[in-house]
Amino acid sequence: MRTGWNGRGSGPGSGPGSGGGPGDPNGRGYGRRHRWSPVRGVRTVAGQVFVLQVGVVLLLVVAAVVALVLQSRYDSEREARNRSMAVAESFANAPGMVSVLRGHDPSAVLQPLAERARKGSGVDFVVAMTPQGIRYTHPNPARIGKHFMGSIRPAAEGRTVQETFTGTLGLSVRSVVPVKDAQGKVVGLVAAGITIKKVSGAADHQLPLLFGAAAAAMALATAGTALVSRRLRRQTHGLDPSEMTRMYEHHDAVLHSVREGVLIVGGDGRLVLANDEARRLFDLPTDAEGRLVSELGFDPHTAALLASGRPATDEVHTAGERLLSVSHRPTDRDGGPPGSVATLRDTTELRALSGKVDLARNRLKLLYDAGVSIGTTLDVVRTAQELAEYAVARFADYVSVDLADSVLRGEEPPDGAGVSPPDGVGVSLPDGVSGLGGLDAASWASVATADGGRTVLRRTALSGIRDDGPLYPLGMLIEFGPSAPQARGFRSGAVTVEPVLGDFGGWQEQDPEHARRIVDYGIHSMITVPLRARGVVLGVASFMRAEKPEPFEEDDVSLAEELVTRAAVSIDNARRYTREHTMAVTLQRSLLPRMLPEQNALDVAYRYLPAESGVGGDWFDVIPLPGARVALVVGDVVGHGLHAAATMGRLRTAVHNFSTLDLPPDEILSHLDDLIARIDQDEGPGGLDGDGSGGSEGITGATCLYAIYDPVTRRCTMARAGHPPPALVRPDGSVEFLDLPAGPPLGLGGLPFETAQLELPEGSHLVLYTDGLIEKRDRDIDTGLEMLRGALAHPGRTPEDACTAVLDALLPDRPSDDIALIVARTRVLEPGLTADWEVPSDPAQVAGVRAAVARKLAEWDLGDVAFTTELILSELITNAIRYATGPIRVRLLCDRSLICEVFDTSSTSPHLRYAGTTDEGGRGLFLVSQFADRWGTRYTADGKVIWTEQALPLSKNGEPRA
């Protein structure tokens, strides 16, 4: 290419007569452009390059053909060896090969696999065989089971075999590979073979491609040379070497002037170019170009990146104390020279910003972990302790949480809460700290002063890196003076920072001696943050540092506030849950018996434990009945919450009302079943609320067990509605679960309830319970019954001891259901305290019965009530003779009261009447009701019993009779 540069123009041929001289009217300085032709092009650089390219292409084609022909045989045999060995090893090492060879029929499995491998790899055969050479597979199935023809002994010994042989297909190569099990034992052999001719044929097919490529290269070289020549002249505008040199100098100046380092590394790992910025950043020597990058003192990480050619974008590397951002790209991706180029930017000034970003990231992670670790339960104390433990592990050395006592009870902190009593009310606390001592919070609240006093908080949580710190102990009720950070935070809701506790900036006025011990111990910095939730301050959290030398700073304050804010919400949620749970439990307990009634038939002990997740509908009752009898009731309403507790109260009231009618257990359960059905009908989804709207919540189900024990006859009558069976512990310690008819749960209706009756030995334990005692999510009910049997099978226990033993054995750590348990030990009324008589149906016999009753009362030292008793019995017996038929029986019982019972066979109940002035009769039952404390009628299978109760007179010494 001819440039024709004349020192003025910027194009080719700008000499005289070129049109770019003074005669050029445009004055552009460009001369005449020379036309390029093949003849003249030979003398140009482009033409010479073209001729050279043609010669090189022809030389390469000839060399390639000669080399291909000469090495065809060698390469064919080597390729045959490699291919046969690769196929044999791949098939031998296939997963499951050992198990197939040891299987029942290896040929059935391996034959199709071998044929598929043979066809896919292009070999002539793939043969699997035993170590002795018996074939499992062969392209010709007729040869399966015959000996393999070839050398297999080295392979049977664990080595590979390759050999060249002349077979029916010609010169071939075969490879034999052993198949080994996990212990290295040879369990089979795999042979693969291929003819050399088949491999060499591939080389023959490459000759046309080679000649075609040569022709294409010639054509491309010709066209490329012409195109490059024209484009070069057009793009350079005919620039001569001096102009090109000037352009290079300009580019070189720019390269070394930019504030970004450039490193160019050759394909051999040597440094080709480093601009001035790169030399400055890495402090490179003057002779750095041409040396290996591993010898120039780069950081190992940087040297590895430059030598590898691996692409990278903005990777962070170090150079001494500098922090560099390195981008690295290979230069040969688009046909460029082998090697790579790296650009470098000094980002040392961004290190501080990066540190802040890392700090923010760590802070966000800490807060996220806090949200997971704090507030895992709905327990105020546990949540406060979680805050303390979490902060000690990550933020501070010692943490304390102080809450108002009302918060621990689930209440809102009232106005003035947390202030101390007036002078003289508090008593001395340990370590010289004044406090409330034994004065409870309720008593102190009545005398608390709202202003000018001391803030009183309970130390609810405490955690630290050591346990011997001089801090107020856990559970202590602490008075904080007005200058204490805790008091200021609790009253004003502001965060208080004491960066250096040793300066004693006023916080020590609370207790100077105690403050001195804290500083001497090594605690040097403190942050006090109020626990605020929904606009209410619940307490304060104090963060202290001892081993960490840095004092708390502003960033630490914001982090502490974030932690405490999250914890405060959890504590407030736990406080609200505590309040609601306490309300529900209070309601439930108010509906349960507060004390057991006095009676002599049973020694009763009970336990009632509400579920942790919420109150339920379990209940129990002990109801005295006429005739010294006692009814035991245990029931369970399905579900939890206030609705279940309220339903339980309604059912318990109904049981009391039905018991006053002295009905048998099966009839009482029937009445309860009808009651629940009516409640569901009136208040269920289709019923009406009190305001006339529908949609109230009905009773989803209830169970009940009702038992009546008679201490005179030792008979116990029981019926149950879907309730677990009671347990009977006999005096010898044997335990039996009574086989009572189960009956459907209450509210289902449709099926009658059945009653069972049995005689209980004196001193037996009758155990009634709800399903929460024996049922558990991970425990079968039969397992629970067996555990209950084992806990009860101990003779000689009191009912209290039995209750304790049962709960120790069966009570779960976190009860998910209510538990009600009754253990009743049977008593028997002494035979000497009962008396009965058969009365003939003759009015004349009444006098004799009255005389016998008077004698028995005198024997019992109850002569004071003999007259009224005779009047009562005279009226009752006379009515029975007049209105009833069949035998009449009179019975006296001396228990906690004097009980008179008259049995007859009539089912007609007498009614109390008020006789007129002129009536001659109708005053008998009126007199009975006046003389007796209580009277009534109960029905039996044979008729009815009319009974009365009279209070026993005082003994001679003025004491009530036992």
PDB file of N, CA, C and O in Angstrom, residues 190 271 645 695 706 772 796 936 940:
ATOM      1  N   VAL A 190     -14.422 -57.886  30.643  1.00  0.00           N
ATOM      2  CA  VAL A 190     -15.108 -57.232  29.532  1.00  0.00           C
ATOM      3  C   VAL A 190     -14.079 -57.009  28.426  1.00  0.00           C
ATOM      4  O   VAL A 190     -12.990 -56.452  28.675  1.00  0.00           O
ATOM      5  N   LEU A 271       4.322 -10.737  31.766  1.00  0.00           N
ATOM      6  CA  LEU A 271       3.755  -9.400  31.662  1.00  0.00           C
ATOM      7  C   LEU A 271       4.210  -8.766  30.353  1.00  0.00           C
ATOM      8  O   LEU A 271       5.410  -8.652  30.068  1.00  0.00           O
ATOM      9  N   ALA A 645     -65.550 -22.877  79.090  1.00  0.00           N
ATOM     10  CA  ALA A 645     -65.657 -22.694  80.534  1.00  0.00           C
ATOM     11  C   ALA A 645     -67.084 -22.314  80.934  1.00  0.00           C
ATOM     12  O   ALA A 645     -67.627 -22.812  81.932  1.00  0.00           O
ATOM     13  N   GLY A 695     -76.403 -17.477  64.707  1.00  0.00           N
ATOM     14  CA  GLY A 695     -74.972 -17.674  64.548  1.00  0.00           C
ATOM     15  C   GLY A 695     -74.203 -17.834  65.825  1.00  0.00           C
ATOM     16  O   GLY A 695     -72.995 -17.682  65.843  1.00  0.00           O
ATOM     17  N   TYR A 706     -71.220 -40.078  86.268  1.00  0.00           N
ATOM     18  CA  TYR A 706     -71.963 -39.776  87.493  1.00  0.00           C
ATOM     19  C   TYR A 706     -72.021 -41.045  88.331  1.00  0.00           C
ATOM     20  O   TYR A 706     -72.449 -42.107  87.846  1.00  0.00           O
ATOM     21  N   GLY A 772     -57.708 -35.742  79.583  1.00  0.00           N
ATOM     22  CA  GLY A 772     -56.435 -35.030  79.525  1.00  0.00           C
ATOM     23  C   GLY A 772     -55.346 -35.694  80.338  1.00  0.00           C
ATOM     24  O   GLY A 772     -54.156 -35.459  80.096  1.00  0.00           O
ATOM     25  N   GLY A 796     -52.386 -48.788 100.771  1.00  0.00           N
ATOM     26  CA  GLY A 796     -52.088 -48.001 101.955  1.00  0.00           C
ATOM     27  C   GLY A 796     -51.922 -46.518 101.724  1.00  0.00           C
ATOM     28  O   GLY A 796     -51.569 -45.790 102.650  1.00  0.00           O
ATOM     29  N   GLY A 936     -87.747 -35.029 101.898  1.00  0.00           N
ATOM     30  CA  GLY A 936     -87.972 -35.219 100.480  1.00  0.00           C
ATOM     31  C   GLY A 936     -88.307 -36.652 100.168  1.00  0.00           C
ATOM     32  O   GLY A 936     -88.477 -37.493 101.061  1.00  0.00           O
ATOM     33  N   THR A 940     -87.208 -45.664  94.194  1.00  0.00           N
ATOM     34  CA  THR A 940     -86.383 -46.855  94.053  1.00  0.00           C
ATOM     35  C   THR A 940     -87.051 -47.780  93.041  1.00  0.00           C
ATOM     36  O   THR A 940     -88.143 -47.506  92.537  1.00  0.00           O
TER      37      THR A 940
END
